[in-house]
Amino acid sequence: MHLSQRNKTVIVFTVALLAFAVRSQDTKQVYNLIYTTFTDGVPCTRWTNTTSQVGCGTEQGGVMGFLHFLEDLAAINAFASTSQTEKLMVAIPSALFTEAVVSKLESIVVGIILLESPNLPQGYSPQTSAPQQANGSFPWNPTATSMLFRDYKTPIYLLNSTDSALVVEVWIYTE
């Protein structure tokens, strides 16, 4: 069987198109194996007024980094004491979300992911000790952390329990 030049071109183009389609599908599969999109969480947001800003934000387009799961204070301290040259994000149980931990991490990571934890410290309050102090209120909130009124240098995102379990599962699998 003899093929004309036009038929040969059509066959080569068809094979190339099929190869591209397969390659494109493989690329999507690889992307889905590497990246996960979390859509059911709670982001920390930035609030501004004429005199100050509180909360946190991210650069336009978000941030990406290698994710590290830090399960306790010992892991956080070890992580913070090492020299970091890559863009890193950390996932920590929400029970470890304290002023001291955030201060230690925010200058060395591009983001903090809080994993939903059922065991928050009893009486945890991100408010001040006298939330209505401007109205003459006296201090009455002994578990106050004032974290609600801090300006954070890194984005913070709270995942729900399902996504939190997925992060831990993937970390254990890849460790």
PDB file of N, CA and C in Angstrom, residues 15-120:
ATOM      1  N   VAL A  15      -1.019  10.978  15.085  1.00  0.00           N
ATOM      2  CA  VAL A  15      -0.211  10.295  16.104  1.00  0.00           C
ATOM      3  C   VAL A  15       0.341  11.325  17.094  1.00  0.00           C
ATOM      4  N   ALA A  16       0.825  12.447  16.598  1.00  0.00           N
ATOM      5  CA  ALA A  16       1.342  13.495  17.480  1.00  0.00           C
ATOM      6  C   ALA A  16       0.238  14.047  18.378  1.00  0.00           C
ATOM      7  N   LEU A  17      -0.942  14.234  17.828  1.00  0.00           N
ATOM      8  CA  LEU A  17      -2.081  14.729  18.598  1.00  0.00           C
ATOM      9  C   LEU A  17      -2.474  13.726  19.684  1.00  0.00           C
ATOM     10  N   LEU A  18      -2.510  12.440  19.346  1.00  0.00           N
ATOM     11  CA  LEU A  18      -2.812  11.403  20.329  1.00  0.00           C
ATOM     12  C   LEU A  18      -1.746  11.353  21.425  1.00  0.00           C
ATOM     13  N   ALA A  19      -0.487  11.465  21.051  1.00  0.00           N
ATOM     14  CA  ALA A  19       0.603  11.459  22.031  1.00  0.00           C
ATOM     15  C   ALA A  19       0.481  12.659  22.967  1.00  0.00           C
ATOM     16  N   PHE A  20       0.136  13.810  22.422  1.00  0.00           N
ATOM     17  CA  PHE A  20      -0.052  15.009  23.254  1.00  0.00           C
ATOM     18  C   PHE A  20      -1.214  14.816  24.219  1.00  0.00           C
ATOM     19  N   ALA A  21      -2.314  14.223  23.737  1.00  0.00           N
ATOM     20  CA  ALA A  21      -3.486  14.002  24.588  1.00  0.00           C
ATOM     21  C   ALA A  21      -3.142  13.056  25.732  1.00  0.00           C
ATOM     22  N   VAL A  22      -2.410  11.994  25.427  1.00  0.00           N
ATOM     23  CA  VAL A  22      -1.997  11.050  26.473  1.00  0.00           C
ATOM     24  C   VAL A  22      -1.061  11.738  27.446  1.00  0.00           C
ATOM     25  N   ARG A  23      -0.093  12.487  26.938  1.00  0.00           N
ATOM     26  CA  ARG A  23       0.867  13.203  27.785  1.00  0.00           C
ATOM     27  C   ARG A  23       0.132  14.208  28.660  1.00  0.00           C
ATOM     28  N   SER A  24      -0.840  14.928  28.099  1.00  0.00           N
ATOM     29  CA  SER A  24      -1.614  15.906  28.850  1.00  0.00           C
ATOM     30  C   SER A  24      -2.390  15.224  29.983  1.00  0.00           C
ATOM     31  N   GLN A  25      -2.981  14.061  29.691  1.00  0.00           N
ATOM     32  CA  GLN A  25      -3.714  13.313  30.715  1.00  0.00           C
ATOM     33  C   GLN A  25      -2.756  12.835  31.799  1.00  0.00           C
ATOM     34  N   ASP A  26      -1.556  12.368  31.416  1.00  0.00           N
ATOM     35  CA  ASP A  26      -0.556  11.949  32.398  1.00  0.00           C
ATOM     36  C   ASP A  26      -0.147  13.107  33.286  1.00  0.00           C
ATOM     37  N   THR A  27       0.009  14.286  32.696  1.00  0.00           N
ATOM     38  CA  THR A  27       0.396  15.472  33.452  1.00  0.00           C
ATOM     39  C   THR A  27      -0.658  15.806  34.493  1.00  0.00           C
ATOM     40  N   LYS A  28      -1.933  15.717  34.117  1.00  0.00           N
ATOM     41  CA  LYS A  28      -3.013  15.984  35.066  1.00  0.00           C
ATOM     42  C   LYS A  28      -2.996  14.974  36.198  1.00  0.00           C
ATOM     43  N   GLN A  29      -2.742  13.706  35.866  1.00  0.00           N
ATOM     44  CA  GLN A  29      -2.696  12.671  36.902  1.00  0.00           C
ATOM     45  C   GLN A  29      -1.534  12.902  37.853  1.00  0.00           C
ATOM     46  N   VAL A  30      -0.388  13.262  37.328  1.00  0.00           N
ATOM     47  CA  VAL A  30       0.774  13.540  38.176  1.00  0.00           C
ATOM     48  C   VAL A  30       0.492  14.753  39.058  1.00  0.00           C
ATOM     49  N   TYR A  31      -0.093  15.791  38.484  1.00  0.00           N
ATOM     50  CA  TYR A  31      -0.448  16.984  39.258  1.00  0.00           C
ATOM     51  C   TYR A  31      -1.379  16.622  40.418  1.00  0.00           C
ATOM     52  N   ASN A  32      -2.383  15.788  40.131  1.00  0.00           N
ATOM     53  CA  ASN A  32      -3.337  15.387  41.162  1.00  0.00           C
ATOM     54  C   ASN A  32      -2.692  14.521  42.235  1.00  0.00           C
ATOM     55  N   LEU A  33      -1.627  13.796  41.899  1.00  0.00           N
ATOM     56  CA  LEU A  33      -0.918  13.007  42.897  1.00  0.00           C
ATOM     57  C   LEU A  33      -0.050  13.885  43.802  1.00  0.00           C
ATOM     58  N   ILE A  34       0.415  15.010  43.269  1.00  0.00           N
ATOM     59  CA  ILE A  34       1.332  15.871  44.026  1.00  0.00           C
ATOM     60  C   ILE A  34       0.586  16.929  44.822  1.00  0.00           C
ATOM     61  N   TYR A  35      -0.423  17.555  44.236  1.00  0.00           N
ATOM     62  CA  TYR A  35      -1.087  18.696  44.856  1.00  0.00           C
ATOM     63  C   TYR A  35      -2.500  18.344  45.305  1.00  0.00           C
ATOM     64  N   THR A  36      -2.908  18.965  46.384  1.00  0.00           N
ATOM     65  CA  THR A  36      -4.269  18.822  46.897  1.00  0.00           C
ATOM     66  C   THR A  36      -4.822  20.213  47.148  1.00  0.00           C
ATOM     67  N   THR A  37      -6.047  20.429  46.743  1.00  0.00           N
ATOM     68  CA  THR A  37      -6.700  21.706  46.989  1.00  0.00           C
ATOM     69  C   THR A  37      -7.656  21.560  48.154  1.00  0.00           C
ATOM     70  N   PHE A  38      -7.475  22.406  49.144  1.00  0.00           N
ATOM     71  CA  PHE A  38      -8.362  22.416  50.296  1.00  0.00           C
ATOM     72  C   PHE A  38      -9.316  23.593  50.147  1.00  0.00           C
ATOM     73  N   THR A  39     -10.603  23.315  50.193  1.00  0.00           N
ATOM     74  CA  THR A  39     -11.572  24.392  49.983  1.00  0.00           C
ATOM     75  C   THR A  39     -12.515  24.580  51.157  1.00  0.00           C
ATOM     76  N   ASP A  40     -12.430  23.707  52.151  1.00  0.00           N
ATOM     77  CA  ASP A  40     -13.381  23.778  53.253  1.00  0.00           C
ATOM     78  C   ASP A  40     -12.676  24.125  54.556  1.00  0.00           C
ATOM     79  N   GLY A  41     -11.868  25.152  54.528  1.00  0.00           N
ATOM     80  CA  GLY A  41     -11.152  25.584  55.717  1.00  0.00           C
ATOM     81  C   GLY A  41     -11.506  27.019  56.053  1.00  0.00           C
ATOM     82  N   VAL A  42     -10.787  27.551  57.008  1.00  0.00           N
ATOM     83  CA  VAL A  42     -11.037  28.919  57.446  1.00  0.00           C
ATOM     84  C   VAL A  42      -9.721  29.700  57.355  1.00  0.00           C
ATOM     85  N   PRO A  43      -9.638  30.681  56.455  1.00  0.00           N
ATOM     86  CA  PRO A  43      -8.409  31.461  56.356  1.00  0.00           C
ATOM     87  C   PRO A  43      -8.379  32.580  57.394  1.00  0.00           C
ATOM     88  N   CYS A  44      -7.201  32.896  57.831  1.00  0.00           N
ATOM     89  CA  CYS A  44      -7.012  34.101  58.638  1.00  0.00           C
ATOM     90  C   CYS A  44      -7.084  35.275  57.664  1.00  0.00           C
ATOM     91  N   THR A  45      -7.819  36.293  58.005  1.00  0.00           N
ATOM     92  CA  THR A  45      -7.960  37.444  57.110  1.00  0.00           C
ATOM     93  C   THR A  45      -7.354  38.688  57.736  1.00  0.00           C
ATOM     94  N   ARG A  46      -7.008  39.642  56.901  1.00  0.00           N
ATOM     95  CA  ARG A  46      -6.420  40.888  57.379  1.00  0.00           C
ATOM     96  C   ARG A  46      -7.526  41.924  57.522  1.00  0.00           C
ATOM     97  N   TRP A  47      -7.567  42.573  58.663  1.00  0.00           N
ATOM     98  CA  TRP A  47      -8.496  43.668  58.907  1.00  0.00           C
ATOM     99  C   TRP A  47      -7.688  44.943  59.031  1.00  0.00           C
ATOM    100  N   THR A  48      -8.129  45.988  58.369  1.00  0.00           N
ATOM    101  CA  THR A  48      -7.417  47.258  58.439  1.00  0.00           C
ATOM    102  C   THR A  48      -8.383  48.382  58.809  1.00  0.00           C
ATOM    103  N   ASN A  49      -7.823  49.400  59.435  1.00  0.00           N
ATOM    104  CA  ASN A  49      -8.564  50.639  59.660  1.00  0.00           C
ATOM    105  C   ASN A  49      -7.583  51.785  59.432  1.00  0.00           C
ATOM    106  N   THR A  50      -7.918  52.967  59.840  1.00  0.00           N
ATOM    107  CA  THR A  50      -7.054  54.117  59.551  1.00  0.00           C
ATOM    108  C   THR A  50      -5.784  54.136  60.368  1.00  0.00           C
ATOM    109  N   THR A  51      -5.719  53.380  61.458  1.00  0.00           N
ATOM    110  CA  THR A  51      -4.543  53.448  62.322  1.00  0.00           C
ATOM    111  C   THR A  51      -3.721  52.170  62.388  1.00  0.00           C
ATOM    112  N   SER A  52      -4.294  51.042  62.021  1.00  0.00           N
ATOM    113  CA  SER A  52      -3.528  49.791  62.157  1.00  0.00           C
ATOM    114  C   SER A  52      -4.135  48.693  61.302  1.00  0.00           C
ATOM    115  N   GLN A  53      -3.504  47.533  61.363  1.00  0.00           N
ATOM    116  CA  GLN A  53      -4.038  46.345  60.717  1.00  0.00           C
ATOM    117  C   GLN A  53      -3.771  45.154  61.619  1.00  0.00           C
ATOM    118  N   VAL A  54      -4.663  44.183  61.565  1.00  0.00           N
ATOM    119  CA  VAL A  54      -4.513  42.948  62.328  1.00  0.00           C
ATOM    120  C   VAL A  54      -4.870  41.776  61.428  1.00  0.00           C
ATOM    121  N   GLY A  55      -4.472  40.595  61.844  1.00  0.00           N
ATOM    122  CA  GLY A  55      -4.774  39.403  61.064  1.00  0.00           C
ATOM    123  C   GLY A  55      -3.623  39.034  60.165  1.00  0.00           C
ATOM    124  N   CYS A  56      -3.935  38.359  59.068  1.00  0.00           N
ATOM    125  CA  CYS A  56      -2.871  37.939  58.161  1.00  0.00           C
ATOM    126  C   CYS A  56      -3.394  37.902  56.735  1.00  0.00           C
ATOM    127  N   GLY A  57      -2.482  37.856  55.830  1.00  0.00           N
ATOM    128  CA  GLY A  57      -2.821  37.812  54.419  1.00  0.00           C
ATOM    129  C   GLY A  57      -1.715  37.102  53.665  1.00  0.00           C
ATOM    130  N   THR A  58      -1.838  37.103  52.375  1.00  0.00           N
ATOM    131  CA  THR A  58      -0.849  36.453  51.533  1.00  0.00           C
ATOM    132  C   THR A  58      -0.605  37.315  50.315  1.00  0.00           C
ATOM    133  N   GLU A  59       0.468  37.046  49.639  1.00  0.00           N
ATOM    134  CA  GLU A  59       0.710  37.775  48.403  1.00  0.00           C
ATOM    135  C   GLU A  59      -0.312  37.332  47.366  1.00  0.00           C
ATOM    136  N   GLN A  60      -0.531  38.161  46.370  1.00  0.00           N
ATOM    137  CA  GLN A  60      -1.516  37.824  45.354  1.00  0.00           C
ATOM    138  C   GLN A  60      -1.123  36.524  44.672  1.00  0.00           C
ATOM    139  N   GLY A  61      -2.077  35.634  44.527  1.00  0.00           N
ATOM    140  CA  GLY A  61      -1.793  34.337  43.937  1.00  0.00           C
ATOM    141  C   GLY A  61      -1.479  33.266  44.967  1.00  0.00           C
ATOM    142  N   GLY A  62      -1.364  33.659  46.227  1.00  0.00           N
ATOM    143  CA  GLY A  62      -1.111  32.690  47.289  1.00  0.00           C
ATOM    144  C   GLY A  62       0.352  32.362  47.447  1.00  0.00           C
ATOM    145  N   VAL A  63       0.620  31.395  48.280  1.00  0.00           N
ATOM    146  CA  VAL A  63       1.985  30.955  48.516  1.00  0.00           C
ATOM    147  C   VAL A  63       2.046  29.440  48.366  1.00  0.00           C
ATOM    148  N   MET A  64       3.224  28.945  48.016  1.00  0.00           N
ATOM    149  CA  MET A  64       3.448  27.505  47.915  1.00  0.00           C
ATOM    150  C   MET A  64       4.756  27.195  48.604  1.00  0.00           C
ATOM    151  N   GLY A  65       4.799  26.049  49.227  1.00  0.00           N
ATOM    152  CA  GLY A  65       6.029  25.623  49.869  1.00  0.00           C
ATOM    153  C   GLY A  65       5.962  24.149  50.202  1.00  0.00           C
ATOM    154  N   PHE A  66       7.103  23.595  50.547  1.00  0.00           N
ATOM    155  CA  PHE A  66       7.150  22.205  50.979  1.00  0.00           C
ATOM    156  C   PHE A  66       6.517  22.117  52.357  1.00  0.00           C
ATOM    157  N   LEU A  67       5.650  21.147  52.544  1.00  0.00           N
ATOM    158  CA  LEU A  67       4.894  21.036  53.786  1.00  0.00           C
ATOM    159  C   LEU A  67       5.584  20.116  54.781  1.00  0.00           C
ATOM    160  N   HIS A  68       5.685  20.589  56.020  1.00  0.00           N
ATOM    161  CA  HIS A  68       6.231  19.798  57.127  1.00  0.00           C
ATOM    162  C   HIS A  68       5.185  19.724  58.227  1.00  0.00           C
ATOM    163  N   PHE A  69       4.942  18.529  58.722  1.00  0.00           N
ATOM    164  CA  PHE A  69       4.016  18.338  59.830  1.00  0.00           C
ATOM    165  C   PHE A  69       4.823  18.348  61.125  1.00  0.00           C
ATOM    166  N   LEU A  70       4.465  19.251  62.025  1.00  0.00           N
ATOM    167  CA  LEU A  70       5.140  19.361  63.315  1.00  0.00           C
ATOM    168  C   LEU A  70       4.121  18.992  64.385  1.00  0.00           C
ATOM    169  N   GLU A  71       4.267  17.814  64.967  1.00  0.00           N
ATOM    170  CA  GLU A  71       3.213  17.267  65.817  1.00  0.00           C
ATOM    171  C   GLU A  71       3.257  17.725  67.264  1.00  0.00           C
ATOM    172  N   ASP A  72       4.400  18.271  67.719  1.00  0.00           N
ATOM    173  CA  ASP A  72       4.486  18.703  69.110  1.00  0.00           C
ATOM    174  C   ASP A  72       5.524  19.816  69.253  1.00  0.00           C
ATOM    175  N   LEU A  73       5.669  20.330  70.482  1.00  0.00           N
ATOM    176  CA  LEU A  73       6.607  21.441  70.723  1.00  0.00           C
ATOM    177  C   LEU A  73       8.053  21.045  70.447  1.00  0.00           C
ATOM    178  N   ALA A  74       8.410  19.804  70.736  1.00  0.00           N
ATOM    179  CA  ALA A  74       9.776  19.351  70.461  1.00  0.00           C
ATOM    180  C   ALA A  74      10.073  19.422  68.960  1.00  0.00           C
ATOM    181  N   ALA A  75       9.127  18.996  68.126  1.00  0.00           N
ATOM    182  CA  ALA A  75       9.308  19.055  66.670  1.00  0.00           C
ATOM    183  C   ALA A  75       9.377  20.506  66.194  1.00  0.00           C
ATOM    184  N   ILE A  76       8.559  21.371  66.791  1.00  0.00           N
ATOM    185  CA  ILE A  76       8.581  22.797  66.428  1.00  0.00           C
ATOM    186  C   ILE A  76       9.933  23.414  66.782  1.00  0.00           C
ATOM    187  N   ASN A  77      10.430  23.134  67.974  1.00  0.00           N
ATOM    188  CA  ASN A  77      11.726  23.677  68.402  1.00  0.00           C
ATOM    189  C   ASN A  77      12.861  23.161  67.522  1.00  0.00           C
ATOM    190  N   ALA A  78      12.840  21.875  67.183  1.00  0.00           N
ATOM    191  CA  ALA A  78      13.872  21.311  66.307  1.00  0.00           C
ATOM    192  C   ALA A  78      13.816  21.942  64.921  1.00  0.00           C
ATOM    193  N   PHE A  79      12.611  22.101  64.389  1.00  0.00           N
ATOM    194  CA  PHE A  79      12.427  22.717  63.072  1.00  0.00           C
ATOM    195  C   PHE A  79      12.929  24.163  63.080  1.00  0.00           C
ATOM    196  N   ALA A  80      12.584  24.905  64.126  1.00  0.00           N
ATOM    197  CA  ALA A  80      12.954  26.323  64.205  1.00  0.00           C
ATOM    198  C   ALA A  80      14.459  26.513  64.389  1.00  0.00           C
ATOM    199  N   SER A  81      15.142  25.517  64.919  1.00  0.00           N
ATOM    200  CA  SER A  81      16.581  25.669  65.176  1.00  0.00           C
ATOM    201  C   SER A  81      17.440  25.296  63.974  1.00  0.00           C
ATOM    202  N   THR A  82      16.833  24.742  62.922  1.00  0.00           N
ATOM    203  CA  THR A  82      17.606  24.378  61.742  1.00  0.00           C
ATOM    204  C   THR A  82      17.561  25.501  60.718  1.00  0.00           C
ATOM    205  N   SER A  83      18.595  25.574  59.914  1.00  0.00           N
ATOM    206  CA  SER A  83      18.675  26.591  58.869  1.00  0.00           C
ATOM    207  C   SER A  83      17.792  26.178  57.705  1.00  0.00           C
ATOM    208  N   GLN A  84      16.901  27.063  57.282  1.00  0.00           N
ATOM    209  CA  GLN A  84      15.966  26.768  56.198  1.00  0.00           C
ATOM    210  C   GLN A  84      16.317  27.605  54.975  1.00  0.00           C
ATOM    211  N   THR A  85      16.484  26.946  53.835  1.00  0.00           N
ATOM    212  CA  THR A  85      16.790  27.672  52.602  1.00  0.00           C
ATOM    213  C   THR A  85      15.671  27.559  51.579  1.00  0.00           C
ATOM    214  N   GLU A  86      14.722  26.642  51.800  1.00  0.00           N
ATOM    215  CA  GLU A  86      13.627  26.446  50.861  1.00  0.00           C
ATOM    216  C   GLU A  86      12.374  27.156  51.363  1.00  0.00           C
ATOM    217  N   LYS A  87      11.407  27.308  50.474  1.00  0.00           N
ATOM    218  CA  LYS A  87      10.102  27.823  50.894  1.00  0.00           C
ATOM    219  C   LYS A  87       9.367  26.692  51.594  1.00  0.00           C
ATOM    220  N   LEU A  88       9.052  26.898  52.855  1.00  0.00           N
ATOM    221  CA  LEU A  88       8.442  25.842  53.654  1.00  0.00           C
ATOM    222  C   LEU A  88       7.141  26.304  54.275  1.00  0.00           C
ATOM    223  N   MET A  89       6.217  25.366  54.397  1.00  0.00           N
ATOM    224  CA  MET A  89       4.978  25.578  55.134  1.00  0.00           C
ATOM    225  C   MET A  89       4.962  24.537  56.237  1.00  0.00           C
ATOM    226  N   VAL A  90       4.285  24.862  57.336  1.00  0.00           N
ATOM    227  CA  VAL A  90       4.162  23.882  58.406  1.00  0.00           C
ATOM    228  C   VAL A  90       2.699  23.633  58.708  1.00  0.00           C
ATOM    229  N   ALA A  91       2.420  22.407  59.104  1.00  0.00           N
ATOM    230  CA  ALA A  91       1.096  22.034  59.584  1.00  0.00           C
ATOM    231  C   ALA A  91       1.266  21.670  61.050  1.00  0.00           C
ATOM    232  N   ILE A  92       0.471  22.317  61.910  1.00  0.00           N
ATOM    233  CA  ILE A  92       0.558  22.045  63.344  1.00  0.00           C
ATOM    234  C   ILE A  92      -0.849  21.815  63.891  1.00  0.00           C
ATOM    235  N   PRO A  93      -0.975  20.997  64.932  1.00  0.00           N
ATOM    236  CA  PRO A  93      -2.290  20.854  65.562  1.00  0.00           C
ATOM    237  C   PRO A  93      -2.731  22.203  66.128  1.00  0.00           C
ATOM    238  N   SER A  94      -4.009  22.511  66.005  1.00  0.00           N
ATOM    239  CA  SER A  94      -4.496  23.817  66.467  1.00  0.00           C
ATOM    240  C   SER A  94      -4.282  24.012  67.965  1.00  0.00           C
ATOM    241  N   ALA A  95      -4.131  22.924  68.724  1.00  0.00           N
ATOM    242  CA  ALA A  95      -3.849  23.045  70.156  1.00  0.00           C
ATOM    243  C   ALA A  95      -2.496  23.706  70.409  1.00  0.00           C
ATOM    244  N   LEU A  96      -1.610  23.701  69.409  1.00  0.00           N
ATOM    245  CA  LEU A  96      -0.290  24.333  69.545  1.00  0.00           C
ATOM    246  C   LEU A  96      -0.267  25.769  69.026  1.00  0.00           C
ATOM    247  N   PHE A  97      -1.414  26.280  68.639  1.00  0.00           N
ATOM    248  CA  PHE A  97      -1.498  27.643  68.101  1.00  0.00           C
ATOM    249  C   PHE A  97      -1.435  28.642  69.257  1.00  0.00           C
ATOM    250  N   THR A  98      -0.216  29.032  69.579  1.00  0.00           N
ATOM    251  CA  THR A  98       0.015  29.998  70.655  1.00  0.00           C
ATOM    252  C   THR A  98       0.882  31.130  70.126  1.00  0.00           C
ATOM    253  N   GLU A  99       0.928  32.199  70.874  1.00  0.00           N
ATOM    254  CA  GLU A  99       1.758  33.346  70.514  1.00  0.00           C
ATOM    255  C   GLU A  99       3.221  32.931  70.359  1.00  0.00           C
ATOM    256  N   ALA A 100       3.713  32.132  71.297  1.00  0.00           N
ATOM    257  CA  ALA A 100       5.116  31.719  71.272  1.00  0.00           C
ATOM    258  C   ALA A 100       5.429  30.886  70.026  1.00  0.00           C
ATOM    259  N   VAL A 101       4.552  29.961  69.670  1.00  0.00           N
ATOM    260  CA  VAL A 101       4.779  29.104  68.505  1.00  0.00           C
ATOM    261  C   VAL A 101       4.721  29.921  67.219  1.00  0.00           C
ATOM    262  N   VAL A 102       3.732  30.769  67.082  1.00  0.00           N
ATOM    263  CA  VAL A 102       3.611  31.581  65.860  1.00  0.00           C
ATOM    264  C   VAL A 102       4.814  32.513  65.724  1.00  0.00           C
ATOM    265  N   SER A 103       5.242  33.127  66.809  1.00  0.00           N
ATOM    266  CA  SER A 103       6.411  34.013  66.762  1.00  0.00           C
ATOM    267  C   SER A 103       7.663  33.268  66.331  1.00  0.00           C
ATOM    268  N   LYS A 104       7.786  32.032  66.759  1.00  0.00           N
ATOM    269  CA  LYS A 104       8.953  31.215  66.415  1.00  0.00           C
ATOM    270  C   LYS A 104       8.949  30.822  64.937  1.00  0.00           C
ATOM    271  N   LEU A 105       7.764  30.584  64.392  1.00  0.00           N
ATOM    272  CA  LEU A 105       7.664  30.051  63.029  1.00  0.00           C
ATOM    273  C   LEU A 105       7.502  31.095  61.935  1.00  0.00           C
ATOM    274  N   GLU A 106       6.848  32.213  62.219  1.00  0.00           N
ATOM    275  CA  GLU A 106       6.427  33.097  61.126  1.00  0.00           C
ATOM    276  C   GLU A 106       7.564  33.718  60.329  1.00  0.00           C
ATOM    277  N   SER A 107       8.751  33.806  60.889  1.00  0.00           N
ATOM    278  CA  SER A 107       9.850  34.393  60.128  1.00  0.00           C
ATOM    279  C   SER A 107      10.584  33.368  59.260  1.00  0.00           C
ATOM    280  N   ILE A 108      10.288  32.077  59.444  1.00  0.00           N
ATOM    281  CA  ILE A 108      11.012  31.058  58.675  1.00  0.00           C
ATOM    282  C   ILE A 108      10.122  30.235  57.745  1.00  0.00           C
ATOM    283  N   VAL A 109       8.812  30.475  57.755  1.00  0.00           N
ATOM    284  CA  VAL A 109       7.917  29.720  56.877  1.00  0.00           C
ATOM    285  C   VAL A 109       7.097  30.682  56.018  1.00  0.00           C
ATOM    286  N   VAL A 110       6.550  30.145  54.920  1.00  0.00           N
ATOM    287  CA  VAL A 110       5.694  30.961  54.055  1.00  0.00           C
ATOM    288  C   VAL A 110       4.226  30.791  54.384  1.00  0.00           C
ATOM    289  N   GLY A 111       3.902  29.865  55.291  1.00  0.00           N
ATOM    290  CA  GLY A 111       2.521  29.665  55.683  1.00  0.00           C
ATOM    291  C   GLY A 111       2.402  28.680  56.831  1.00  0.00           C
ATOM    292  N   ILE A 112       1.327  28.832  57.605  1.00  0.00           N
ATOM    293  CA  ILE A 112       1.037  27.926  58.713  1.00  0.00           C
ATOM    294  C   ILE A 112      -0.350  27.346  58.486  1.00  0.00           C
ATOM    295  N   ILE A 113      -0.427  26.027  58.517  1.00  0.00           N
ATOM    296  CA  ILE A 113      -1.707  25.341  58.398  1.00  0.00           C
ATOM    297  C   ILE A 113      -2.037  24.769  59.771  1.00  0.00           C
ATOM    298  N   LEU A 114      -3.204  25.136  60.281  1.00  0.00           N
ATOM    299  CA  LEU A 114      -3.654  24.611  61.562  1.00  0.00           C
ATOM    300  C   LEU A 114      -4.537  23.402  61.298  1.00  0.00           C
ATOM    301  N   LEU A 115      -4.205  22.317  61.937  1.00  0.00           N
ATOM    302  CA  LEU A 115      -4.994  21.095  61.810  1.00  0.00           C
ATOM    303  C   LEU A 115      -6.004  21.065  62.939  1.00  0.00           C
ATOM    304  N   GLU A 116      -7.255  20.925  62.569  1.00  0.00           N
ATOM    305  CA  GLU A 116      -8.315  20.955  63.569  1.00  0.00           C
ATOM    306  C   GLU A 116      -8.030  19.925  64.662  1.00  0.00           C
ATOM    307  N   SER A 117      -8.100  20.390  65.882  1.00  0.00           N
ATOM    308  CA  SER A 117      -7.778  19.547  67.025  1.00  0.00           C
ATOM    309  C   SER A 117      -8.900  19.646  68.048  1.00  0.00           C
ATOM    310  N   PRO A 118      -9.399  18.526  68.514  1.00  0.00           N
ATOM    311  CA  PRO A 118     -10.501  18.576  69.479  1.00  0.00           C
ATOM    312  C   PRO A 118     -10.052  19.013  70.871  1.00  0.00           C
ATOM    313  N   ASN A 119      -8.760  19.049  71.114  1.00  0.00           N
ATOM    314  CA  ASN A 119      -8.291  19.352  72.460  1.00  0.00           C
ATOM    315  C   ASN A 119      -7.603  20.710  72.569  1.00  0.00           C
ATOM    316  N   LEU A 120      -8.369  21.767  72.299  1.00  0.00           N
ATOM    317  CA  LEU A 120      -7.863  23.119  72.551  1.00  0.00           C
ATOM    318  C   LEU A 120      -7.737  23.305  74.054  1.00  0.00           C
TER     319      LEU A 120
END
